[in-house]
Structures are given as structure tokens and as C-alpha cells.
mmCIF file of C-alpha atoms and ligand atoms in Angstrom:
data_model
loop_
_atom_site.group_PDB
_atom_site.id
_atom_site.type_symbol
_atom_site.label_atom_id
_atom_site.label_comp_id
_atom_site.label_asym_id
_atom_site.label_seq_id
_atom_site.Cartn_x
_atom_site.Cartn_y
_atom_site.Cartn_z
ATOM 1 C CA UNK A 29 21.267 -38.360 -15.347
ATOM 2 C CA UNK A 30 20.710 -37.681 -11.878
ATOM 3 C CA UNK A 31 19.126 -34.109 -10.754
ATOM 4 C CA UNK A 32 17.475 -33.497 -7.382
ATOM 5 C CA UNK A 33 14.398 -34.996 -8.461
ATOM 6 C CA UNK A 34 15.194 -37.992 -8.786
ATOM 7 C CA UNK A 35 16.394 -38.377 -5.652
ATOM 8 C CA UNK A 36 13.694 -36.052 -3.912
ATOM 9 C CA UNK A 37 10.737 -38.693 -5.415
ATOM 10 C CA UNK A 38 12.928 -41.185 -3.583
ATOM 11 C CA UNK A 39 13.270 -40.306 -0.890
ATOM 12 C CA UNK A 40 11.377 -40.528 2.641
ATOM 13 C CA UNK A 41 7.871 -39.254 2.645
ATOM 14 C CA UNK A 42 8.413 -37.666 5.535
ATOM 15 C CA UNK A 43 11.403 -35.136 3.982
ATOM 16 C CA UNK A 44 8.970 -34.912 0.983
ATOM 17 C CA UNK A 45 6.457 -33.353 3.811
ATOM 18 C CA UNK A 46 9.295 -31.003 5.244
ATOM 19 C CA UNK A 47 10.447 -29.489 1.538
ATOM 20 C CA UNK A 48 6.767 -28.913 1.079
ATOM 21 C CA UNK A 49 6.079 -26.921 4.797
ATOM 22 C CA UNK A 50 9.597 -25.107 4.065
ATOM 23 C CA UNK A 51 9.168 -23.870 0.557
ATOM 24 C CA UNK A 52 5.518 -22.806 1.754
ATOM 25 C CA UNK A 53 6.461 -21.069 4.855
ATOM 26 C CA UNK A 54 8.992 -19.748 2.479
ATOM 27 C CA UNK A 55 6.288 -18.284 -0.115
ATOM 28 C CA UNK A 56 4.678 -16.634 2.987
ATOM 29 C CA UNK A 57 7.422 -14.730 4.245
ATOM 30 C CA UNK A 58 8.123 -13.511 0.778
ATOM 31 C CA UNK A 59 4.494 -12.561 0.459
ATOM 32 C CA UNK A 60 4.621 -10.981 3.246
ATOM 33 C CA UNK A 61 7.752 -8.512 2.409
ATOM 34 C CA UNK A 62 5.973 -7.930 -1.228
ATOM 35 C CA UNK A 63 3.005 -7.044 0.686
ATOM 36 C CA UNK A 64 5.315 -4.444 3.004
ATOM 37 C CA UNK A 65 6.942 -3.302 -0.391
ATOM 38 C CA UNK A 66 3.354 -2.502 -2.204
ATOM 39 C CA UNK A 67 1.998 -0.887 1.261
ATOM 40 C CA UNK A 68 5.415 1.429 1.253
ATOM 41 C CA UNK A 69 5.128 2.100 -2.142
ATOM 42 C CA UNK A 70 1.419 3.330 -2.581
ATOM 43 C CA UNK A 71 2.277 5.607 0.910
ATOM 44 C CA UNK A 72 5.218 7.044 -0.653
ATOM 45 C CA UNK A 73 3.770 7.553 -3.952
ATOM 46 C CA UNK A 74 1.406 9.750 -2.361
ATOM 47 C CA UNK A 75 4.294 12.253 -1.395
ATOM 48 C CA UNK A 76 5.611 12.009 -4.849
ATOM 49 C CA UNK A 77 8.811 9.677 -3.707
ATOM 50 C CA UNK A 78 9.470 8.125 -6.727
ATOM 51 C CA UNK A 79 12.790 6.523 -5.861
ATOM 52 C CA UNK A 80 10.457 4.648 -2.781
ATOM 53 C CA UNK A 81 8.716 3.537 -5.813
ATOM 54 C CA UNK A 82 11.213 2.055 -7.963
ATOM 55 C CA UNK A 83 13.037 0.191 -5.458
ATOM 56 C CA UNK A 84 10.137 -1.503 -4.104
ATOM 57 C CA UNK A 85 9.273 -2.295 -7.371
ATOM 58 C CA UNK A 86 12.514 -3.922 -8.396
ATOM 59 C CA UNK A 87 12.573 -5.753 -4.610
ATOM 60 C CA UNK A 88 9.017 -7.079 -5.339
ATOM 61 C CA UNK A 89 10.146 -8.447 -8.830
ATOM 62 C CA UNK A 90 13.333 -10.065 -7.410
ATOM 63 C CA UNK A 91 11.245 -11.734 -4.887
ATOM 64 C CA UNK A 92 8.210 -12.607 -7.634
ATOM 65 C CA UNK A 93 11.281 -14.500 -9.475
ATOM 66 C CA UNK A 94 12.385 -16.378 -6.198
ATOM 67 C CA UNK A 95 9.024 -17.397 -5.273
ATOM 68 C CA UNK A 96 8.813 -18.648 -9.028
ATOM 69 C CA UNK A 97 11.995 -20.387 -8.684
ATOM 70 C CA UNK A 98 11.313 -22.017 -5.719
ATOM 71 C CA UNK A 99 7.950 -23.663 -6.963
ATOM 72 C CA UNK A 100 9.998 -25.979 -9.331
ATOM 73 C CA UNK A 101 11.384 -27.688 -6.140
ATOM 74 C CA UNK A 102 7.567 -28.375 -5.300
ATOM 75 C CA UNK A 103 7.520 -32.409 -4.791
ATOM 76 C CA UNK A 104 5.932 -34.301 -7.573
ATOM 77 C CA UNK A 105 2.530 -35.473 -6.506
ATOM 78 C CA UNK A 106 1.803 -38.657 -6.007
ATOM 79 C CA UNK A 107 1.232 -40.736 -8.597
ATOM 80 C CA UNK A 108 -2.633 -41.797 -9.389
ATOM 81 C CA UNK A 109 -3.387 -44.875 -8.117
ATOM 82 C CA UNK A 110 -5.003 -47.427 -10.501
ATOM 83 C CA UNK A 111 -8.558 -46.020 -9.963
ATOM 84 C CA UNK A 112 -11.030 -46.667 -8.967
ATOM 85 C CA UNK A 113 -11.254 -49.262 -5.491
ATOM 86 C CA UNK A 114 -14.659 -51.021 -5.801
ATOM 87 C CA UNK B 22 -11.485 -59.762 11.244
ATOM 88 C CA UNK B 23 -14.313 -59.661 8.416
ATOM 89 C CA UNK B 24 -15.395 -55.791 9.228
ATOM 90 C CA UNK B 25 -11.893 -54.785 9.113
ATOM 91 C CA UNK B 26 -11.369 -56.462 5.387
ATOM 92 C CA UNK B 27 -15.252 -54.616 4.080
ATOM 93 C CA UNK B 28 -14.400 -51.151 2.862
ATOM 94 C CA UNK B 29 -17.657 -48.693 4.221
ATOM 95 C CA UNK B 30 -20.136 -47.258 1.810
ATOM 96 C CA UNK B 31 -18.871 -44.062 2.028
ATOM 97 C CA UNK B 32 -15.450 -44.779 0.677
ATOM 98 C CA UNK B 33 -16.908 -46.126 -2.855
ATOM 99 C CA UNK B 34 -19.389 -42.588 -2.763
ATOM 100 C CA UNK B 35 -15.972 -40.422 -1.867
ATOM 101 C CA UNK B 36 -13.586 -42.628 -3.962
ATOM 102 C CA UNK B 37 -10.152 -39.932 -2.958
ATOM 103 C CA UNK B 38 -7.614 -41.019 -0.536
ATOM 104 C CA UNK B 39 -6.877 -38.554 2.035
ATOM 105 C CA UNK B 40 -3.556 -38.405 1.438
ATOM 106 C CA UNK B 41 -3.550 -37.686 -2.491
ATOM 107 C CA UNK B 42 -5.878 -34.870 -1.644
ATOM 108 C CA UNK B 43 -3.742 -33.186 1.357
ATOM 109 C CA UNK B 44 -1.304 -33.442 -1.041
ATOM 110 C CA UNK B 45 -2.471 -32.042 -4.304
ATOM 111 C CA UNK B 46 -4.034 -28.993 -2.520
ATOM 112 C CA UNK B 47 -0.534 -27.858 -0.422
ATOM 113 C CA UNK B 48 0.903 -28.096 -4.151
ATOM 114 C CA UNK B 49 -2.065 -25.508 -5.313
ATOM 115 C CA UNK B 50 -1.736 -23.309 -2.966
ATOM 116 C CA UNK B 51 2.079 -23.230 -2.942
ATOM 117 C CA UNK B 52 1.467 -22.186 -7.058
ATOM 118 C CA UNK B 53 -1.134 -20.065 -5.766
ATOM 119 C CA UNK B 54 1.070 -17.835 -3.501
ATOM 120 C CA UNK B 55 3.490 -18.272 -6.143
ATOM 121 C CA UNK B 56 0.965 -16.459 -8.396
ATOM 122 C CA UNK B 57 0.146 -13.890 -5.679
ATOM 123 C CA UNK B 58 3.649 -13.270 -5.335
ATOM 124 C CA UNK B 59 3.695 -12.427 -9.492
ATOM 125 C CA UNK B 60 0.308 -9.998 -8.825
ATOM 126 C CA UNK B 61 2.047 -7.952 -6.252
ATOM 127 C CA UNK B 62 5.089 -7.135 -8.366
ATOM 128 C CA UNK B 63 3.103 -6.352 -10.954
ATOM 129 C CA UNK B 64 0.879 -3.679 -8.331
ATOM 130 C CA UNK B 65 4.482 -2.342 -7.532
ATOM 131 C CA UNK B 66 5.206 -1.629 -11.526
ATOM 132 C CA UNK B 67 1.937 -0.335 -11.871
ATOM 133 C CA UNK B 68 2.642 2.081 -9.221
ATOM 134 C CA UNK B 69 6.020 3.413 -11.167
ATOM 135 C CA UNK B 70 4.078 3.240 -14.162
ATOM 136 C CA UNK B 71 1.685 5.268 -13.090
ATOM 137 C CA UNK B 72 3.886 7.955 -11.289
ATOM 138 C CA UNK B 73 6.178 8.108 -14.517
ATOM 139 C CA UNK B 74 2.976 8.479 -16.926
ATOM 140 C CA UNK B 75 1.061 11.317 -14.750
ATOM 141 C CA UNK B 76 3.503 13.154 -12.667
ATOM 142 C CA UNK B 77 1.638 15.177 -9.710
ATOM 143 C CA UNK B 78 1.740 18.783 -11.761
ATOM 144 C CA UNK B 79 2.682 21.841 -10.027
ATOM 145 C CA UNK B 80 0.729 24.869 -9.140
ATOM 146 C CA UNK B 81 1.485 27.146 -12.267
ATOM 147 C CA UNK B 82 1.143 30.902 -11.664
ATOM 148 C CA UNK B 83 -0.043 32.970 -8.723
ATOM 149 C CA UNK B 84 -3.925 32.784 -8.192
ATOM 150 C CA UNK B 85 -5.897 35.762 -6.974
ATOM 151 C CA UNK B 86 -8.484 34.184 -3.829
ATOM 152 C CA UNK B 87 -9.792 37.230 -1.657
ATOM 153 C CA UNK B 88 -9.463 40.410 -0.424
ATOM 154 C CA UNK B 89 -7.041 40.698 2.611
ATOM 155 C CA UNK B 90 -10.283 42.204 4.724
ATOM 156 C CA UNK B 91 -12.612 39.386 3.852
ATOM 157 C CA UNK B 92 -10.596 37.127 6.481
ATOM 158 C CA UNK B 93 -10.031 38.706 9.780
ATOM 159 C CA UNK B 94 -7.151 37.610 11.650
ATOM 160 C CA UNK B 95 -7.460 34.226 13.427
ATOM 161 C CA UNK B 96 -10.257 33.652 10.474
ATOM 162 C CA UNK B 97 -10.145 30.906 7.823
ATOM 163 C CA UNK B 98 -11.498 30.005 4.395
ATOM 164 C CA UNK B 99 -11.589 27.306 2.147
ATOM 165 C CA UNK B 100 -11.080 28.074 -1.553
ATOM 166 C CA UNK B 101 -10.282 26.024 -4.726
ATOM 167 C CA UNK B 102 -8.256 26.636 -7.788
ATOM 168 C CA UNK B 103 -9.739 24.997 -11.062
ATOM 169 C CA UNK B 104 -7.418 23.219 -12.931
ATOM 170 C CA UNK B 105 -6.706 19.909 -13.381
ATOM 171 C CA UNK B 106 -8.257 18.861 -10.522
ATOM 172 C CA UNK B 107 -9.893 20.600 -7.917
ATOM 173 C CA UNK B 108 -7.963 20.374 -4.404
ATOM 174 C CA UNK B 109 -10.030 22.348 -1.661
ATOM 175 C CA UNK B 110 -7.731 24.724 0.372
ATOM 176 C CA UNK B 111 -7.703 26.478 3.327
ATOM 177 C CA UNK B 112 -6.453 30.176 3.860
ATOM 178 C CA UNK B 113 -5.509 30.560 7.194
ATOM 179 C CA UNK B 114 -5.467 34.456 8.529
ATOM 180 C CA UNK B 115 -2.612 33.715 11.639
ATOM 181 C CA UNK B 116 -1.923 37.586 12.605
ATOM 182 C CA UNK B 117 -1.927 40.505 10.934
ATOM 183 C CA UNK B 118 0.119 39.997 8.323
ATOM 184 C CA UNK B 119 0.462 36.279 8.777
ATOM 185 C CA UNK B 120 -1.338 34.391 6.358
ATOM 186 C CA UNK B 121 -0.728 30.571 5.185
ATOM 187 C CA UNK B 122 -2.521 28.602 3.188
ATOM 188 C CA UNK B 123 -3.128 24.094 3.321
ATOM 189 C CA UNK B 124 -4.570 21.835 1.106
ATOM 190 C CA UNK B 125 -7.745 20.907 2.951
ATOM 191 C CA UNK B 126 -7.339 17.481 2.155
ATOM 192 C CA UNK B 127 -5.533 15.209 5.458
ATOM 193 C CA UNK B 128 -2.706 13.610 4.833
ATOM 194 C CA UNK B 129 -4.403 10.440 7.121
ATOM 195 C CA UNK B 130 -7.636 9.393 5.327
ATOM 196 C CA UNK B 131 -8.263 13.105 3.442
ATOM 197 C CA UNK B 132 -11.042 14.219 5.698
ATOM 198 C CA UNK B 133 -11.343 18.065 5.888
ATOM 199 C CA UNK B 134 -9.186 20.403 8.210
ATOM 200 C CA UNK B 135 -10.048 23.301 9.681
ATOM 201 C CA UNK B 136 -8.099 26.042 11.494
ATOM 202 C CA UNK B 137 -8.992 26.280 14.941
ATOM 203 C CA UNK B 138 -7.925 29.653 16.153
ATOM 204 C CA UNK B 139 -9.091 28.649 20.168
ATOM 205 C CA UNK B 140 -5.870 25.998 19.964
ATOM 206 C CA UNK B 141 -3.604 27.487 17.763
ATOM 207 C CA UNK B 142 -4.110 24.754 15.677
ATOM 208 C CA UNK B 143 -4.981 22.936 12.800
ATOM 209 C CA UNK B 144 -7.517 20.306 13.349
ATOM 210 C CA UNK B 145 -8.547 17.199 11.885
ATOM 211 C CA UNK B 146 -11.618 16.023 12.982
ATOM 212 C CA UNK B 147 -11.979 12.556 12.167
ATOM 213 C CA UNK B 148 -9.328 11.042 14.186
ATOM 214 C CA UNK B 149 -7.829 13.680 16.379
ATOM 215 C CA UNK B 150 -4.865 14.823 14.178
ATOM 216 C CA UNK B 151 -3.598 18.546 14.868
ATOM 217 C CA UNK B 152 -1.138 20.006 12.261
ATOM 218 C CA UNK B 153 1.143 23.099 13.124
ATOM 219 C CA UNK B 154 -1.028 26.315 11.306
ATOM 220 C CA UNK B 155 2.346 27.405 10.425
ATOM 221 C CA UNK B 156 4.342 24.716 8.813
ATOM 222 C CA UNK B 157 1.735 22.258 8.088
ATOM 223 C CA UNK B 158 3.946 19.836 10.315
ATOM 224 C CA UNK B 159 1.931 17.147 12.340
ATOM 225 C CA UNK B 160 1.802 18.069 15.834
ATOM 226 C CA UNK B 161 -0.556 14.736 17.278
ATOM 227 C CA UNK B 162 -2.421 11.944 16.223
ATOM 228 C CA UNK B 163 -2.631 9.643 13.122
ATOM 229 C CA UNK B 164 -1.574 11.516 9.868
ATOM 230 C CA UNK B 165 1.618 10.051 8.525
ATOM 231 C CA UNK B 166 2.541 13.477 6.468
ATOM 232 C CA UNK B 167 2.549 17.330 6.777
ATOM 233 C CA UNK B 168 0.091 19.061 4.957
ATOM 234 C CA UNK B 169 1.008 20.421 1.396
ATOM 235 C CA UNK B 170 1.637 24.108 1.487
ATOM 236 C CA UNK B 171 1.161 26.741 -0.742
ATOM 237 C CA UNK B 172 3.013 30.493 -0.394
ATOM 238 C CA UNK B 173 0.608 32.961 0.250
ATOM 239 C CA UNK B 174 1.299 36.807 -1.302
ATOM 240 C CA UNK B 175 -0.613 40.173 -0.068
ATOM 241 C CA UNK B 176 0.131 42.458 -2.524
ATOM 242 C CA UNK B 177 -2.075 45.775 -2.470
ATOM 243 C CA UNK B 178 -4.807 44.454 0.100
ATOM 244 C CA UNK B 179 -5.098 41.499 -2.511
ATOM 245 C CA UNK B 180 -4.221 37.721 -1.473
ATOM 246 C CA UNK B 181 -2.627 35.623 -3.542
ATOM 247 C CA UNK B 182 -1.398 32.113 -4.018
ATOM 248 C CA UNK B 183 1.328 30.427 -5.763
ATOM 249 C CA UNK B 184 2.979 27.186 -5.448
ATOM 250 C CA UNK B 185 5.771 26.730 -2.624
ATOM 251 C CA UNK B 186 9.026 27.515 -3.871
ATOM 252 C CA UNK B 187 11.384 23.917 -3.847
ATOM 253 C CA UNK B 188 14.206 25.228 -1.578
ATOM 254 C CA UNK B 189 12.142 26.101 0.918
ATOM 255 C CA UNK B 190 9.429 23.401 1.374
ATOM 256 C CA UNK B 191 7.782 24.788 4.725
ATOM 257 C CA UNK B 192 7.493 28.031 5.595
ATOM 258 C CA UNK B 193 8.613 28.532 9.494
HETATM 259 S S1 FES C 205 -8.454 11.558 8.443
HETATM 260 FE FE1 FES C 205 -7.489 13.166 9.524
HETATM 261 S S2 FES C 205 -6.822 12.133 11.289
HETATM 262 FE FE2 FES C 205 -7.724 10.514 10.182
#
């Protein structure tokens, strides 16, 4: 059976280097919005705005799961070489 | 020719090829952000959490704080009313007849207010905020919020307070 990693492990090093950059950069950016989410949320939660506080929570979660998801399309490291080089 | 073929010393001390550990340690911390991705939803649940397991409580009942001649007019005074938890207050003497009444606490990093009667206004010391001494609304400066407000009642040369009434959240 073929699934995408199969093919990712063959292919080019150099798209192996690009998937990793993209799903990090990725990860950031949705760190970043979880971080805006937990900032608004605390604020609000002060003024006793609970529906600020639900929907960053559920945003936040949706996100966790994506960031999750997206780790299984992390490239499989390298192989260990036959160790060790005298 | 021959120093090309010799491997250096240091490569049998620090037997790890550069590029297996470049890449191992972008994997890590792609799992790690992944993981710090996990610990802020969870922060955002615990925030519901808490907010649906101890619900801010209201004020319950009117609460006797001075006599109306103990604060003359432009005058102010911090009180507290022991329940739950103490907030500080201030009672705020605007005119005759004019009184309002702020938690003490600012809405900006809960340093303590005071009435200034020389401006007109509320003042918050720490960072230059001014509130409106009637409406609690911010006027200038760094607080994100109004101050809460709580309905003040002279009754008989007595001053009371009880919490603000829902429909009419400031009092103009
Ligand atoms: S704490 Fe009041 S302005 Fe910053």
C-alpha cells in the first residue's frame, strides 16, 4: 500500500527540509492565535464574559487537534547509521 | 590527498553527524510546540472551568457604610464589605446629594483609586488612568475596563450600598 509516507521518505531531501520549515512555521502561527485566545480569555473572564470564554476555549482545542494532526506529517528521521565511525 | 582521507580527533570524541542532529532536534521541537499547543487549550478549559465552578457572586443586600455628614461634598472614603472576599471601595461625595460609590481596585493592574475632587476625576496613580467619578467610565490612560459600580442609597442621613441593578449597569 502506498500512503504519503512512503513517498515523502523518498523523496528529495530538500522537500523533506521544506515539509519540516512549513509544518513548523505552521505550529507557530497556531501558537500564536492559542496564545491570543488564552490572553482574550483571562481579560474577559475578568468582566465575567463567559461566552469570550467558551469560544476561545473551543478555538484553542480545535487548533490543539490541528497542531496534533499535523505532527504525524513530521518526516521520519533519518535512519541511524551503522555506528559508530572509528 | 592523505589529510583529506584521516578523520580529526574530534570527530571520534563527538561521534554525531551534523545532519542527524539538525534533524532530530527540528522534529523535537515541532512535538514540543505540538505539546505547547495541547497546554494552552487546556489553560483555556481551565478558565471555563473555573468561571462555571465559582461564579463572581453578587452583592446581596444593602450595606449600611456612614453617616451622610461624615463625607463632605467633594470628600471620599474607602470602605469594605466583609463577605466573601473583601473588595476595598470608595464612596465618592460628588454634590450634595450626589454620591457614587467604585470598587477601589483598577481595572489596569488593581492599584488603588482615589477621587480627586481638584479634576473632577477619578485617578489612578500608577499609570495615569482617570475614570469618570460618575459612571466609572475610563476617561485616559491604560485601564482596559470601567470601574465596577455599586448604587449608593441616603435614606434618613444614613448611606447605604447595594449592588447595581442589571438594567442599568452605570449610573449617568
Ligand atoms: S494600575 Fe491603574 S493605570 Fe495601571
Amino acid at each position: 500500500m502506498s500512503y504519503f509516507r512512503s513517498s515523502q521518505n523518498e523523496a528529495h531531501p530538500n522537500k523533506t527540509n521544506t515539509v519540516m520549515t512549513g509544518i513548523i512555521l505552521m505550529l507557530i502561527l497556531l501558537v500564536s492565535i492559542q496564545i491570543w485566545f488564552l490572553y482574550s480569555a483571562l481579560n474577559n473572564a475578568l468582566d465575567d464574559n463567559f461566552g469570550i470564554a467558551l469560544a476561545t476555549f473551543g478555538g484553542s482545542l480545535a487548533l490543539a487537534l490541528v497542531s496534533f494532526w499535523l505532527l504525524r506529517y513530521l518526516p521520519d528521521p533519518r535512519p541511524a547509521k551503522s555506528k559508530p565511525r572509528k | 590527498m592523505a589529510e583529506k582521507d584521516k578523520d580529526p580527533t574530534w570527530k571520534s570524541d563527538f561521534p554525531i553527524d551534523q545532519e542527524e542532529a539538525t534533524h532530530v532536534s527540528r522534529r523535537e521541537f515541532a512535538k514540543f510546540l505540538g505539546l505547547f499547543s495541547g497546554a494552552l487549550a487546556l489553560g483555556n478549559g481551565a478558565i471555563v472551568l473555573k468561571s462555571l465552578a465559582f461564579p463572581d457572586k453578587e452583592l446581596e443586600g444593602e450595606h449600611f457604610i456612614c453617616e451622610e455628614n461624615e463625607v463632605p461634598v467633594g470628600g471620599m472614603k474607602q470602605f469594605e464589605i466583609h463577605g466573601t472576599k473583601d473588595i476595598p471601595y470608595i464612596l465618592i461625595h460628588l454634590e450634595e446629594g450626589e454620591w457614587r460609590a467604585f470598587e477601589q481596585k483598577c481595572t489596569h493592574l488593581a492599584c488603588a483609586v482615589r477621587y480627586r475632587h481638584d479634576l473632577g476625576q477619578i485617578e489612578c496613580p500608577c499609570h495615569q488612568g482617570f475614570f469618570d467619578p460618575r459612571t466609572g467610565v475610563v476617561i485616559q490612560g491604560p485601564p482596559p475596563r470601567p470601574l465596577p459600580q455599586l448604587e449608593v442609597a441616603v435614606k434618613e442621613g444614613k448611606v447605604y450600598v447595594k449592588s447595581m441593578s442589571k438594567d442599568k449597569p452605570y449610573n449617568v
